[in-house]
mmCIF file of C-alpha atoms in Angstrom:
data_model
loop_
_atom_site.group_PDB
_atom_site.id
_atom_site.type_symbol
_atom_site.label_atom_id
_atom_site.label_comp_id
_atom_site.label_asym_id
_atom_site.label_seq_id
_atom_site.Cartn_x
_atom_site.Cartn_y
_atom_site.Cartn_z
ATOM 1 C CA VAL A 1 122.623 87.386 98.231
ATOM 2 C CA VAL A 2 124.471 87.446 101.366
ATOM 3 C CA TRP A 3 125.345 83.752 102.200
ATOM 4 C CA GLU A 4 124.428 82.637 106.175
ATOM 5 C CA PRO A 5 125.067 79.253 105.996
ATOM 6 C CA ASN A 6 123.745 78.631 109.904
ATOM 7 C CA LEU A 7 120.805 79.561 108.298
ATOM 8 C CA CYS A 8 120.572 77.256 106.282
ATOM 9 C CA SER A 9 122.046 73.699 105.860
ATOM 10 C CA ILE A 10 122.462 70.420 104.794
ATOM 11 C CA MET A 11 120.767 68.035 107.471
ATOM 12 C CA GLY A 12 121.645 64.305 105.906
ATOM 13 C CA GLU A 13 119.690 63.463 102.889
ATOM 14 C CA GLY A 14 116.831 66.632 103.177
ATOM 15 C CA VAL A 15 118.135 69.593 103.098
ATOM 16 C CA LYS A 16 116.770 72.385 104.932
ATOM 17 C CA TRP A 17 115.502 75.513 102.715
ATOM 18 C CA GLY A 18 115.313 79.025 104.937
ATOM 19 C CA PRO A 19 115.127 82.081 103.783
ATOM 20 C CA GLU A 20 118.205 82.617 102.223
ATOM 21 C CA LEU A 21 117.828 79.322 100.860
ATOM 22 C CA GLU A 22 115.075 79.927 99.018
ATOM 23 C CA VAL A 23 116.037 83.640 97.746
ATOM 24 C CA ALA A 24 119.476 82.545 96.394
ATOM 25 C CA LEU A 25 116.858 79.087 94.478
ATOM 26 C CA PHE A 26 115.397 81.561 93.118
ATOM 27 C CA HIS A 27 118.259 84.264 92.192
ATOM 28 C CA SER A 28 119.064 80.835 90.508
ATOM 29 C CA MET A 29 116.131 80.232 88.538
ATOM 30 C CA HIS A 30 115.875 83.742 86.698
ATOM 31 C CA GLY A 31 116.087 83.167 83.188
ATOM 32 C CA HIS A 32 115.384 79.992 83.585
ATOM 33 C CA LYS A 33 111.344 78.082 84.269
ATOM 34 C CA PRO A 34 111.695 74.091 84.845
ATOM 35 C CA ALA A 35 108.798 73.388 83.470
ATOM 36 C CA GLY A 36 108.279 72.610 79.394
ATOM 37 C CA LEU A 37 110.313 70.717 76.317
ATOM 38 C CA ASN A 38 113.908 72.412 78.140
ATOM 39 C CA LYS A 39 112.209 71.776 81.674
ATOM 40 C CA HIS A 40 115.290 69.046 83.356
ATOM 41 C CA PHE A 41 118.009 71.344 80.613
ATOM 42 C CA HIS A 42 117.070 74.795 82.728
ATOM 43 C CA MET A 43 116.985 72.388 85.690
ATOM 44 C CA ALA A 44 121.067 71.997 85.797
ATOM 45 C CA CYS A 45 121.516 75.528 85.098
ATOM 46 C CA ILE A 46 120.122 76.284 88.297
ATOM 47 C CA GLN A 47 121.451 73.544 89.880
ATOM 48 C CA HIS A 48 124.765 75.142 88.572
ATOM 49 C CA ARG A 49 124.009 78.317 89.577
ATOM 50 C CA LEU A 50 122.203 77.413 93.279
ATOM 51 C CA GLN A 51 125.798 75.579 94.331
ATOM 52 C CA GLN A 52 127.825 78.178 92.529
ATOM 53 C CA SER A 53 126.187 81.197 95.065
ATOM 54 C CA THR A 54 125.487 78.745 98.675
ATOM 55 C CA ASP A 55 128.888 76.584 98.583
ATOM 56 C CA MET A 56 126.082 73.380 99.281
ATOM 57 C CA SER A 57 125.366 70.402 97.200
ATOM 58 C CA ILE A 58 122.467 70.357 96.635
ATOM 59 C CA SER A 59 120.809 67.474 93.653
ATOM 60 C CA ALA A 60 118.086 68.974 91.245
ATOM 61 C CA GLU A 61 115.892 66.358 92.840
ATOM 62 C CA GLN A 62 115.780 68.047 96.180
ATOM 63 C CA ILE A 63 115.864 72.067 94.479
ATOM 64 C CA TRP A 64 113.115 69.830 91.882
ATOM 65 C CA GLU A 65 111.568 68.349 94.946
ATOM 66 C CA HIS A 66 111.059 71.741 97.070
ATOM 67 C CA LEU A 67 109.357 72.761 93.853
ATOM 68 C CA ARG A 68 106.694 70.589 94.052
ATOM 69 C CA THR A 69 106.132 71.889 97.653
ATOM 70 C CA LEU A 70 105.012 75.666 96.698
ATOM 71 C CA TYR A 71 103.903 75.222 92.887
ATOM 72 C CA ASP A 72 101.392 72.472 90.669
ATOM 73 C CA ILE A 73 104.790 71.265 88.517
ATOM 74 C CA GLN A 74 102.627 68.566 87.261
ATOM 75 C CA SER A 75 100.283 71.340 86.299
ATOM 76 C CA LEU A 76 102.556 73.878 84.626
ATOM 77 C CA ASP A 77 104.216 71.759 82.259
ATOM 78 C CA GLU A 78 100.941 70.642 81.188
ATOM 79 C CA PHE A 79 100.069 74.787 80.596
ATOM 80 C CA GLU A 80 103.299 74.616 78.495
ATOM 81 C CA ARG A 81 102.905 74.337 74.930
ATOM 82 C CA PHE A 82 105.468 72.118 72.291
ATOM 83 C CA PRO A 83 106.914 73.934 69.537
ATOM 84 C CA PHE A 84 105.988 72.052 67.114
ATOM 85 C CA PRO A 85 103.675 68.934 67.075
ATOM 86 C CA ASN A 86 103.591 66.347 69.723
ATOM 87 C CA GLU A 87 100.441 64.080 68.499
ATOM 88 C CA GLN A 88 101.218 60.386 67.928
ATOM 89 C CA GLN A 89 100.008 58.865 64.998
ATOM 90 C CA GLU A 90 100.291 55.536 62.962
ATOM 91 C CA PHE A 91 103.349 55.757 60.951
ATOM 92 C CA SER A 92 105.101 53.651 58.478
ATOM 93 C CA LEU A 93 108.070 53.492 55.240
ATOM 94 C CA PRO A 94 106.605 53.170 52.138
ATOM 95 C CA ASP A 95 107.810 49.879 51.117
ATOM 96 C CA HIS A 96 109.753 51.462 48.476
ATOM 97 C CA PHE A 97 112.105 53.022 50.539
ATOM 98 C CA ILE A 98 112.273 49.086 53.099
ATOM 99 C CA ALA A 99 113.313 47.285 49.578
ATOM 100 C CA ALA A 100 116.378 45.659 50.122
ATOM 101 C CA GLU A 101 120.344 46.728 50.116
ATOM 102 C CA PRO A 102 121.559 48.318 46.306
ATOM 103 C CA THR A 103 123.609 45.368 44.241
ATOM 104 C CA GLY A 104 126.455 46.415 43.796
ATOM 105 C CA LYS A 105 126.903 49.183 47.133
ATOM 106 C CA SER A 106 126.574 46.576 49.810
ATOM 107 C CA ASN A 107 127.499 48.530 53.536
ATOM 108 C CA GLN A 108 126.711 51.970 51.797
ATOM 109 C CA GLY A 109 123.534 51.838 52.803
ATOM 110 C CA TRP A 110 120.116 53.070 50.406
ATOM 111 C CA LEU A 111 121.154 56.768 50.840
ATOM 112 C CA SER A 112 123.856 56.662 48.716
#
């Protein structure tokens, strides 16, 4: 990607997203999906790649803001499935786990 800073630049708090900057963003997103369980990790990778390719300091929030104008991020995030059950359930430890510290073994915990 050939970068031309005069066509795309940070203006105050906002970012002027021109075609060249969007192409750089899409290249930065290659292999990183900002949705699902690891979306924040992937966003950190996208942000790092984008900053390296453009020499611009663009925050993750500015990238999220722009992606929200392009995609329904909330729906994409809801569509992603967790690789494990993620339902809240009532839980309590059995009574024998909650017993006081074993005598004579203080500071070692109940597993020792």
